[in-house]
Amino acid sequence: MELFQAKDHYILQQGERALWCSRRDGGLQLRPATDLLLAWNPICLGLVEGVIGKIQLHSDLPWWLILIRQKALVGKLPGDHEVCKVTKIAVLSLSEMEPQDLELELCKKHHFGINKPEKIIPSPDDSKFLLKTFTHIKSNVSAPNKKKVKESKEKEKLERRLLEELLKMFMDSESFYYSLTYDLTNSVQRQSAGERDGRPLWQKVDDRFFWNKYMIQDLTEIGTPDVNFWIIPMIQGFVQIEELVVNYTESSDDEKSSPETPPQESTCVDDIHPRFLVALISRRSRHRAGMRYKRRGVDKNGNVANYVETEQLIHVHNHTLSFVQTRGSVPVFWSQVGYRYNPRPRLDKSEKETVAYFCAHFEEQLNIYKKQVIINLVDQAGREKIIGDAYLKQVLLFNNSHLTYVSFDFHEHCRGMKFENVQTLTDAIYDIILDMKWCWVDEAGVICKQEGIFRVNCMDCLDRTNVVQAAIARVVMEQQLKKLGVMPPEQPLPVKCNRIYQIMWANNGDSISRQYAGTAALKGDFTRTGERKLAGVMKDGVNSANRYYLNRFKDAYRQAVIDLMQGIPVTEDLYSIFTKEKEHEALHKENQRSHQELISQLLQSYMKLLLPDDEKFHGGWALIDCDPSLIDATHRDVDVLLLLSNSAYYVAYYDDEVDKVNQYQRLSLEDLEKIEIGPEPTLFGKPKFSCMRLHYRYKEASGYFHTLRAVMRNPEEDGKGRAVNLTKTSLVSDLKTKVLWPRERIF
């Protein structure tokens, strides 16, 4: 659709329809396309895909109109329904100003002969687009408002920060999805119950997952049929759609492709072997939505933080099968004050005060899903025990026959990175899974319904939860495919199908994690590959530390944007964050130093436990893994401990869940093949650091290595922001003299 800017309005037009948005008060009007002739000097700015809604991020700032600037087709659901992902947005300040350059695709009708391709905005933060938009808004605000907005530097900084968070929410995470013909907010089972409902799509949606409901409210209140064209219900969450081929003749021995992306041949159409469509749809609730340390537990309406409904959908030969699970924070009043690394959880209300709100939560859940099987994955000892105990007490007080409680101490059962032990849980609840059934519909109607739901949780409802939900969903999918005759009764899922399936669930976990915690899921490598590897463990250390940093500053602004998107007043004084920023930064540096001191102390303690009596300890170093395929190369968090003895070196990692080192890899110096010193490998741009690569053999096979670099200095301390030169550290000196003395030195 075309976007025009006139003196008093922005005008969206497609065919015979037009939507006018006032640049004075933000009012919306439906008008015929011919009224464009009545507008004062309309200028075509380009093409957009649709309307997300309006938002006012602060009372000092103007209203903004948010449009879909660019979309990506995710795939097609049964019935040829296209599902799209929002990849770029345009933000228009509803105030009187000169025409804006929004980097829109130019329409051929009004820009005939002008060859101006859309500029590619560099990822990941669209910084140039943000700066251009922000600068333009600042310089073009009308005189009375300009004084108000520019009262202080703090207001300007706040404006930019909030706009930045708004853009990042839509463009960095790519977590908003929509379909013009399919109801993404409702499961197949709920849709089948209301399939004869003749209302327009947006009136049939599940209110819990209608994320732009408040922003689009001016349109929904118009109340005429013509408005239906302009209302696009959106979900925040995740959607992935794949077509899989059931082929048992393919060998997995030659699979060399990265686990991050499936090989092309595994999704090709095969006329000989059965194939089926699988879709994963996760819907985040807009109630009690927000960031990890800002939203925990239950609220006074019975809503819980990070509540997500995930539907696994399979389609084979006009048969559609759906299985739904949910996740959500433990529904008691609890919090974590996020100003230290992995802060301890605490209960904020007594058992008696919590009862009514716990009941409100599960009464709504039972009303929607009829039965609930709780899978509680929190630790039954240590810092998480207080939350797990409070949960169990509330379940016993609720005393409802439709509520089943299962406790599974994930870290205890999967100790030592043995995440495959999750099968212990799925084996134990196998009969419950079968009894729950699934929704099954065909062209004639509903064949059977899912009776109940698994509600899975850990502390954050992220990493452990995703691993367990994927395991349960796999059991269900195998049963479904066998029921349909797609899989033989005694065969597991083919290797390549299983691999793509694991990738889908890992992507789902990463997406939900970024929306709630700001980083990818910590145990995604197991979900992707079925194996837990040291590289994944090191990546976990980075993500945990990044979550801690994100909580420090960014969460307050992201939470404010989320609240305002839902029409919730912002209670936190955002201006005070700026005045205390230096204080917070100093505290952050102090905590970083304390964290490194803690690691040093743990290093000394654990060397006594790790090293046999016949090994002599030569030294230990806190380093950073800098393999660009594994981590964000810009992070500054220590995640690797390299320990050296006279006969071996150890790569250990710090587990922030329990505040200790509990996993390591021992490599004999005899298996160390060579050491390389050189520029840090990077995916983009010039390398900023020097790094060290340790090449070693594993089970007599070469090709394994660790790529490490030293911790970056604080730029304020030396004015240069340089990394420690590895060639001058005691680490390399020790490796030269103690590791390579019998061999050729490779430097």
XYZ file of C-alpha atoms in Angstrom, residues 91-741:
651
model
C 8.018 5.161 12.749
C 6.253 8.426 11.864
C 6.031 11.254 14.341
C 2.481 12.620 14.338
C 3.482 16.249 14.375
C 3.858 18.916 11.723
C 7.206 18.563 9.979
C 8.866 18.319 6.605
C 8.538 15.043 4.647
C 10.565 12.246 6.186
C 12.996 9.927 4.431
C 11.861 6.572 5.795
C 13.941 4.371 3.475
C 10.739 2.976 1.969
C 10.523 1.065 -1.264
C 9.396 3.515 -3.924
C 6.157 2.843 -5.758
C 6.375 2.716 -9.536
C 3.199 4.745 -9.938
C 4.490 7.953 -8.308
C 8.233 7.489 -8.775
C 8.286 6.374 -12.386
C 11.771 6.492 -13.882
C 13.456 7.095 -10.524
C 15.987 4.400 -9.848
C 16.386 4.625 -6.120
C 16.704 1.161 -4.594
C 15.870 0.689 -0.982
C 18.928 1.116 1.163
C 19.996 -1.883 3.174
C 20.088 -0.928 6.815
C 23.061 -2.552 8.545
C 22.278 -5.069 11.227
C 21.977 -5.630 14.074
C 20.586 -2.379 15.438
C 19.587 -0.283 12.393
C 21.657 2.501 13.897
C 21.700 4.762 10.840
C 17.945 4.523 10.413
C 17.462 5.192 14.110
C 19.772 8.200 14.085
C 18.114 9.642 10.982
C 14.612 9.165 12.401
C 15.534 10.563 15.792
C 17.384 13.569 14.383
C 14.525 14.357 12.028
C 11.942 14.162 14.789
C 14.007 16.420 17.026
C 14.646 19.036 14.356
C 11.075 19.222 13.070
C 8.949 19.307 16.220
C 6.702 22.353 16.279
C 7.956 25.334 18.276
C 5.804 24.932 21.413
C 6.588 21.237 21.729
C 10.248 21.741 20.863
C 10.797 23.695 24.046
C 9.154 20.976 26.073
C 11.060 18.107 24.467
C 14.386 19.923 24.692
C 14.008 21.090 28.266
C 17.043 19.056 29.159
C 19.574 16.705 27.702
C 17.966 13.948 29.721
C 14.736 14.253 27.755
C 16.574 14.037 24.455
C 18.462 11.002 25.659
C 15.265 9.393 26.912
C 13.553 10.016 23.569
C 16.355 8.381 21.675
C 16.607 5.434 24.046
C 12.896 4.653 23.930
C 12.799 4.947 20.161
C 15.840 2.698 19.963
C 14.151 0.049 22.097
C 10.966 0.262 20.045
C 12.880 -0.286 16.811
C 14.933 -3.092 18.291
C 11.851 -4.879 19.587
C 10.525 -5.179 16.058
C 13.678 -5.292 13.950
C 16.411 -6.990 15.980
C 14.466 -9.826 17.529
C 12.205 -10.402 14.496
C 9.624 -11.810 16.874
C 6.366 -10.334 15.537
C 4.284 -12.431 13.152
C 0.972 -12.037 11.353
C -1.261 -13.611 8.748
C -3.987 -11.873 6.795
C -6.060 -15.066 6.478
C -5.105 -17.327 9.429
C -5.694 -16.782 13.147
C -2.223 -17.176 14.673
C -3.535 -16.421 18.169
C -5.734 -19.531 18.340
C -4.790 -23.204 18.245
C -6.304 -25.572 15.690
C -8.582 -26.950 18.412
C -9.949 -23.540 19.395
C -10.387 -22.584 15.749
C -12.293 -25.795 14.996
C -14.687 -25.006 17.847
C -15.625 -21.695 16.214
C -15.191 -22.503 12.528
C -18.727 -21.315 11.698
C -18.113 -17.947 13.303
C -18.597 -15.424 10.505
C -16.926 -12.518 12.266
C -13.782 -10.919 10.785
C -10.438 -12.392 11.790
C -9.476 -9.731 14.339
C -12.716 -10.211 16.290
C -12.103 -13.961 16.710
C -8.572 -13.750 18.072
C -7.502 -14.908 21.540
C -7.213 -11.700 23.540
C -4.193 -13.032 25.453
C -2.015 -13.046 22.341
C -3.315 -10.005 20.410
C -0.121 -7.998 20.947
C -1.041 -4.795 19.091
C -4.598 -4.663 20.458
C -4.057 -1.448 22.405
C -2.024 0.235 19.661
C -4.762 -0.454 17.108
C -7.600 0.482 19.460
C -8.587 3.622 17.539
C -9.334 1.447 14.526
C -11.220 -1.297 16.375
C -13.503 1.333 17.916
C -14.609 2.664 14.511
C -17.039 -0.229 14.287
C -17.753 -0.302 10.544
C -17.045 -3.301 8.263
C -14.643 -1.248 6.143
C -12.189 -1.090 9.025
C -11.527 -4.847 8.935
C -9.130 -4.434 6.015
C -6.777 -2.245 8.083
C -6.615 -4.309 11.294
C -3.772 -6.838 11.366
C -3.624 -8.877 14.602
C -0.023 -9.650 15.564
C 1.559 -12.141 17.887
C 4.921 -11.919 19.567
C 6.638 -15.262 19.679
C 7.967 -17.631 17.063
C 6.806 -19.373 13.883
C 8.730 -21.862 11.763
C 7.269 -24.060 9.024
C 9.131 -26.928 7.364
C 8.343 -29.800 5.016
C 10.072 -33.035 6.037
C 10.700 -36.228 4.071
C 10.556 -39.579 5.889
C 13.524 -41.355 4.316
C 15.276 -44.171 6.188
C 17.694 -44.929 3.337
C 19.782 -41.758 3.791
C 22.996 -42.178 5.734
C 23.826 -39.722 8.470
C 27.571 -40.483 8.295
C 28.190 -37.936 5.567
C 26.337 -35.093 7.252
C 28.906 -32.345 7.529
C 26.717 -29.286 7.478
C 26.379 -26.964 10.435
C 23.692 -27.824 12.979
C 22.547 -24.204 12.806
C 20.937 -24.689 9.377
C 19.526 -27.889 7.906
C 21.009 -29.224 4.660
C 19.009 -28.344 1.581
C 18.409 -31.909 0.479
C 16.579 -32.739 3.706
C 13.670 -30.440 2.868
C 13.330 -31.280 -0.807
C 10.129 -32.773 -2.167
C 10.471 -36.543 -2.612
C 7.793 -38.398 -4.567
C 8.910 -41.808 -3.317
C 9.121 -41.261 0.443
C 6.293 -39.911 2.630
C 6.498 -36.257 3.517
C 4.675 -34.033 5.948
C 4.483 -30.398 6.995
C 5.458 -29.473 10.530
C 4.931 -26.030 12.044
C 5.894 -24.612 15.416
C 3.891 -21.611 16.653
C 4.678 -19.928 19.979
C 2.427 -17.155 21.273
C 3.604 -14.922 24.113
C 0.895 -13.530 26.320
C 0.590 -9.748 26.357
C -0.512 -9.921 30.012
C 2.311 -9.441 32.518
C 4.621 -9.184 29.528
C 8.116 -7.899 29.990
C 11.726 -8.578 30.744
C 13.214 -11.230 32.977
C 14.090 -9.243 36.096
C 11.213 -6.804 35.689
C 8.453 -9.416 35.476
C 8.438 -12.520 37.663
C 5.738 -14.737 39.140
C 2.048 -13.857 39.291
C 0.190 -10.542 39.416
C -3.075 -9.565 41.106
C -5.077 -10.598 38.036
C -3.696 -14.119 38.069
C -1.447 -13.521 35.045
C 2.099 -14.874 35.119
C 5.310 -13.645 33.546
C 6.721 -15.171 30.364
C 3.528 -17.084 29.629
C 3.833 -18.759 26.226
C 1.523 -21.175 24.444
C 3.415 -23.371 21.967
C 1.575 -25.376 19.325
C 3.211 -28.100 17.271
C 1.214 -28.647 14.112
C 1.545 -31.532 11.617
C -0.247 -31.742 8.282
C -0.383 -34.915 6.169
C -2.822 -35.610 3.303
C -5.615 -33.241 4.439
C -5.154 -34.310 8.066
C -4.022 -31.651 10.527
C -2.816 -32.692 13.983
C -2.048 -30.215 16.736
C -0.446 -30.542 20.162
C -0.317 -27.603 22.570
C 1.870 -26.962 25.627
C 2.300 -23.876 27.789
C 5.064 -22.380 29.885
C 4.812 -19.677 32.504
C 6.518 -18.350 35.612
C 5.820 -20.034 38.957
C 2.471 -18.451 39.962
C 3.472 -17.085 43.348
C 4.700 -13.602 44.262
C 8.477 -13.748 43.892
C 11.271 -11.668 42.403
C 14.998 -11.358 41.871
C 16.643 -8.017 42.454
C 18.900 -7.986 39.434
C 21.925 -6.055 40.598
C 24.271 -8.967 41.053
C 25.237 -11.911 38.931
C 22.408 -14.467 39.197
C 20.587 -12.807 42.123
C 18.891 -15.002 44.692
C 15.114 -15.415 44.352
C 12.900 -14.231 47.174
C 9.222 -14.541 48.074
C 7.382 -11.208 48.197
C 4.099 -12.341 49.793
C 3.151 -14.932 52.355
C 1.543 -18.259 51.565
C -1.846 -17.010 52.749
C -1.649 -13.790 50.713
C -0.782 -15.765 47.570
C -3.634 -18.289 47.622
C -6.296 -16.156 45.898
C -4.055 -15.162 42.997
C -2.686 -18.678 42.533
C -6.278 -19.911 42.362
C -7.205 -17.180 39.872
C -4.386 -18.261 37.580
C -5.234 -21.956 37.541
C -8.982 -21.445 37.421
C -8.486 -19.549 34.157
C -6.087 -22.219 32.879
C -8.516 -25.034 33.701
C -11.358 -23.109 32.102
C -9.376 -22.880 28.850
C -7.564 -26.233 28.803
C -9.737 -28.385 31.172
C -6.791 -30.312 32.681
C -3.289 -29.242 33.664
C -0.189 -31.366 34.172
C 2.451 -29.216 35.858
C 6.064 -30.153 35.075
C 8.174 -28.246 37.596
C 11.885 -28.303 36.687
C 13.325 -26.041 39.396
C 16.099 -27.389 41.612
C 14.899 -29.186 44.719
C 17.955 -27.940 46.620
C 19.956 -24.737 46.710
C 18.743 -21.260 45.869
C 15.753 -22.380 43.766
C 14.277 -24.567 46.501
C 12.342 -21.712 48.098
C 10.354 -21.188 44.877
C 9.759 -24.882 44.257
C 8.535 -25.416 47.815
C 6.151 -22.451 47.600
C 4.764 -23.821 44.321
C 4.076 -27.280 45.780
C 2.383 -25.823 48.865
C 0.018 -23.781 46.702
C -0.816 -26.832 44.556
C -1.697 -28.807 47.694
C -3.845 -25.958 49.002
C -5.604 -25.650 45.619
C -6.405 -29.384 45.826
C -8.029 -29.784 42.416
C -8.433 -33.209 40.792
C -7.828 -31.714 37.340
C -4.359 -30.522 38.362
C -1.446 -32.975 38.311
C 1.935 -31.994 39.730
C 5.205 -33.554 38.516
C 8.560 -32.445 39.895
C 11.758 -33.140 37.948
C 15.034 -31.681 39.227
C 16.548 -30.993 35.825
C 20.039 -30.123 37.007
C 20.230 -33.144 39.271
C 19.082 -35.644 36.649
C 21.095 -34.074 33.834
C 24.238 -33.410 35.858
C 27.409 -33.585 33.812
C 25.740 -32.243 30.647
C 23.734 -35.469 30.256
C 20.646 -33.740 28.877
C 19.598 -36.936 27.159
C 18.488 -37.994 30.644
C 15.342 -35.969 30.000
C 14.077 -39.256 28.594
C 13.774 -40.390 32.214
C 10.992 -37.824 32.552
C 9.251 -38.601 29.247
C 9.330 -42.329 30.071
C 7.775 -41.638 33.482
C 4.916 -39.563 32.048
C 4.486 -41.598 28.846
C 1.020 -42.839 29.816
C -0.053 -39.294 30.693
C 1.113 -38.112 27.262
C -0.924 -40.804 25.510
C -3.999 -40.163 27.663
C -3.839 -36.452 26.879
C -4.138 -37.204 23.140
C -4.022 -34.367 20.605
C -6.313 -32.403 18.316
C -6.945 -34.133 14.979
C -9.051 -32.576 12.224
C -9.666 -33.350 8.572
C -11.928 -31.946 5.874
C -14.984 -33.523 7.517
C -14.343 -32.005 10.935
C -12.861 -32.898 14.312
C -11.716 -36.507 14.773
C -10.422 -36.123 18.339
C -9.464 -33.387 20.809
C -6.533 -32.796 23.117
C -7.685 -33.378 26.675
C -5.545 -31.265 28.932
C -2.175 -29.602 28.615
C 1.377 -29.759 29.960
C 2.372 -26.587 31.794
C 6.180 -26.673 31.999
C 8.307 -24.284 34.017
C 11.770 -23.735 35.399
C 12.906 -20.469 36.989
C 12.836 -18.392 33.811
C 10.739 -20.805 31.696
C 13.459 -20.648 29.076
C 16.300 -23.121 28.730
C 15.303 -26.171 30.746
C 11.669 -25.659 29.810
C 12.424 -25.660 26.097
C 14.471 -28.873 26.293
C 11.648 -30.690 28.104
C 8.867 -29.335 25.897
C 10.791 -30.431 22.808
C 11.192 -33.929 24.275
C 7.468 -34.231 25.074
C 6.471 -32.869 21.661
C 8.748 -35.379 19.938
C 7.053 -38.299 21.698
C 3.701 -36.939 20.534
C 4.852 -36.343 16.957
C 6.201 -39.876 16.588
C 2.898 -41.267 17.814
C 0.981 -39.040 15.406
C 3.080 -40.054 12.392
C 2.750 -43.730 13.248
C -1.006 -43.299 13.611
C -1.146 -41.769 10.129
C 1.051 -44.478 8.634
C 3.850 -42.060 7.772
C 6.340 -43.856 10.080
C 6.739 -47.600 10.651
C 5.513 -48.703 14.114
C 8.929 -49.700 15.491
C 11.100 -47.056 13.823
C 12.259 -43.760 15.356
C 12.117 -40.494 13.444
C 14.652 -40.527 10.555
C 17.947 -38.824 11.334
C 17.516 -35.844 9.000
C 13.896 -35.272 10.030
C 14.933 -35.402 13.657
C 17.753 -32.960 13.014
C 15.485 -30.353 11.446
C 12.952 -30.915 14.208
C 15.620 -30.252 16.840
C 16.704 -27.086 15.040
C 13.117 -25.811 15.003
C 12.751 -26.264 18.753
C 16.169 -24.733 19.409
C 15.202 -21.707 17.294
C 11.970 -21.501 19.267
C 13.885 -21.496 22.548
C 16.308 -18.848 21.322
C 13.515 -16.585 20.140
C 11.538 -16.757 23.392
C 14.739 -16.284 25.361
C 15.667 -13.129 23.442
C 12.205 -11.709 24.078
C 12.342 -12.345 27.828
C 16.029 -12.349 28.764
C 17.706 -10.590 25.859
C 19.975 -13.506 24.822
C 19.684 -16.908 23.183
C 18.684 -20.012 25.165
C 21.514 -21.482 27.213
C 20.967 -25.116 26.280
C 20.192 -24.610 22.613
C 23.044 -26.799 21.378
C 21.460 -29.882 22.957
C 18.049 -29.057 21.537
C 19.629 -28.588 18.095
C 21.846 -31.671 18.005
C 20.800 -33.978 20.837
C 24.304 -33.659 22.296
C 25.781 -31.357 24.903
C 29.239 -30.140 23.894
C 31.859 -27.989 25.565
C 31.407 -25.316 22.910
C 27.770 -25.026 23.963
C 28.767 -24.840 27.593
C 31.156 -21.971 26.882
C 28.417 -20.240 24.887
C 26.118 -20.633 27.895
C 28.587 -18.762 30.063
C 28.544 -15.858 27.633
C 24.743 -15.769 27.400
C 24.344 -15.897 31.176
C 26.738 -12.987 31.606
C 25.035 -11.079 28.787
C 21.645 -11.539 30.470
C 23.127 -10.053 33.621
C 24.450 -7.035 31.712
C 21.218 -6.504 29.774
C 19.322 -6.372 33.044
C 21.531 -3.555 34.280
C 20.235 -0.804 31.985
C 18.387 -1.942 28.915
C 15.595 -3.826 30.653
C 14.142 -0.640 32.173
C 13.655 0.963 28.750
C 12.506 -2.220 27.041
C 10.016 -2.808 29.855
C 8.706 0.747 29.499
C 8.145 0.243 25.759
C 6.371 -3.082 26.330
C 4.107 -1.549 28.979
C 3.223 1.393 26.760
C 2.466 -0.941 23.848
C -0.112 -2.594 26.116
C -1.502 0.686 27.481
C 0.037 0.197 30.939
C 1.313 3.373 32.643
C 5.048 3.373 33.280
C 5.608 3.560 37.029
C 9.402 3.648 36.972
C 11.011 7.081 36.778
C 13.025 6.686 33.584
C 14.673 10.081 34.000
C 16.214 8.931 37.273
C 18.053 6.195 35.410
C 20.031 8.797 33.486
C 20.989 10.734 36.590
C 22.187 7.519 38.211
C 23.823 6.088 35.102
C 27.383 6.781 36.197
C 26.633 5.294 39.574
C 25.196 2.194 37.905
C 28.160 1.887 35.562
C 30.562 2.109 38.494
C 28.559 -0.569 40.286
C 28.650 -2.725 37.174
C 32.452 -2.418 36.971
C 32.748 -3.203 40.654
C 30.591 -6.293 40.243
C 32.670 -7.356 37.257
C 35.818 -7.088 39.344
C 34.163 -8.972 42.177
C 33.045 -11.642 39.748
C 36.578 -12.086 38.424
C 37.946 -12.210 41.963
C 35.405 -14.910 42.747
C 36.522 -16.890 39.703
C 40.151 -16.552 40.809
C 39.278 -17.895 44.234
C 37.313 -20.745 42.708
C 40.234 -21.410 40.378
C 42.596 -21.967 43.268
C 40.097 -24.092 45.147
C 39.141 -26.316 42.250
C 42.676 -26.874 41.013
C 43.234 -28.806 44.234
C 40.215 -30.950 43.427
C 40.817 -31.378 39.698
C 44.515 -32.147 39.589
C 45.807 -35.589 40.591
C 48.623 -35.690 43.121
C 51.217 -36.401 40.431
C 50.403 -33.227 38.464
C 51.961 -29.884 39.258
C 49.855 -26.741 38.852
C 51.624 -24.095 36.720
C 48.936 -21.450 36.422
C 45.396 -20.462 35.485
C 43.862 -17.747 33.346
C 40.393 -16.283 32.860
C 39.862 -15.986 29.106
C 37.132 -15.470 26.539
C 36.167 -17.912 23.832
C 36.197 -15.981 20.564
C 35.005 -18.439 17.959
C 32.644 -16.190 15.907
C 30.448 -19.145 15.008
C 29.592 -19.639 18.665
C 29.322 -16.271 20.343
C 28.871 -12.559 19.954
C 32.442 -11.371 19.475
C 31.702 -8.027 21.132
C 31.030 -9.413 24.599
C 33.404 -8.698 27.482
C 32.491 -11.444 29.885
C 34.879 -14.067 31.217
C 33.540 -17.483 30.391
C 36.575 -19.781 30.073
C 39.149 -20.805 32.663
C 42.324 -22.264 31.172
C 44.270 -24.256 33.753
C 47.761 -25.598 33.103
C 49.678 -28.415 34.795
C 52.911 -30.145 33.852
C 51.089 -32.864 31.891
C 47.677 -31.490 30.873
C 45.590 -28.408 30.393
C 41.986 -27.960 31.525
C 39.232 -25.876 29.989
C 36.685 -25.156 32.715
C 33.564 -23.045 32.842
C 31.706 -21.213 35.555
C 28.080 -22.225 36.130
C 26.203 -19.115 37.268
C 23.190 -21.217 38.304
C 25.127 -22.590 41.272
C 27.969 -20.035 41.513
C 30.740 -22.570 41.026
C 32.881 -24.393 38.504
C 31.333 -27.801 37.962
C 32.315 -28.877 34.424
C 35.657 -29.110 32.693
C 37.582 -30.822 29.898
C 41.040 -32.306 30.512
C 43.404 -32.557 27.554
C 46.799 -34.221 27.738
C 49.696 -32.092 26.570
C 50.703 -35.039 24.414
C 47.541 -34.448 22.384
C 48.307 -30.759 21.881
C 49.434 -30.451 18.248
C 50.184 -26.757 17.836
C 49.506 -23.267 19.135
C 48.749 -20.343 16.859
C 48.776 -16.654 17.744
C 47.062 -14.233 15.389
C 44.130 -11.889 14.718
C 40.815 -12.851 16.208
C 38.542 -14.541 13.630
C 35.567 -12.314 12.864
C 32.503 -12.637 10.687
C 32.365 -8.915 9.873
C 34.886 -6.079 9.811
C 38.503 -5.993 10.879
C 39.701 -8.046 13.867
C 40.060 -6.019 17.058
C 41.977 -8.491 19.189
C 44.784 -10.997 19.019
C 43.898 -14.503 20.075
C 45.381 -17.930 20.670
C 44.227 -21.172 19.053
C 45.092 -24.486 20.697
C 44.912 -27.400 18.245
C 44.515 -30.850 19.789
C 43.658 -34.443 19.025
C 40.594 -36.162 20.412
C 40.405 -39.974 20.277
C 43.370 -39.928 17.895
C 41.528 -37.613 15.480
C 42.861 -34.151 14.564
C 40.856 -31.057 13.706
C 39.789 -29.948 17.200
C 40.766 -26.592 18.672
C 39.961 -23.906 21.228
C 40.168 -20.237 20.185
C 40.709 -17.958 23.170
C 41.563 -14.354 23.881
C 42.350 -12.326 26.955
C 39.845 -10.113 28.762
C 39.567 -6.629 27.317
C 40.838 -3.786 29.438
C 38.500 -1.057 30.546
C 38.932 1.809 28.016
C 38.718 4.357 30.846
C 41.718 2.786 32.566
C 44.196 3.116 29.698
C 42.406 5.383 27.258
C 42.845 2.940 24.393
C 40.440 0.101 25.047
C 43.034 -2.434 23.945
C 42.926 -6.139 24.569
C 45.705 -7.677 26.604
C 48.475 -8.740 24.224
C 48.509 -12.498 24.449
C 52.090 -12.767 23.210
C 53.261 -10.851 26.303
C 51.235 -12.681 28.937
C 52.471 -15.272 31.363
C 50.022 -17.680 29.749
C 51.887 -17.847 26.445
C 55.223 -17.730 28.210
C 54.273 -20.744 30.293
C 52.904 -22.575 27.278
C 56.154 -21.924 25.405
C 58.367 -23.271 28.151
C 56.197 -25.947 29.729
C 54.088 -27.254 26.865
C 56.193 -27.118 23.729
C 59.689 -27.648 25.077
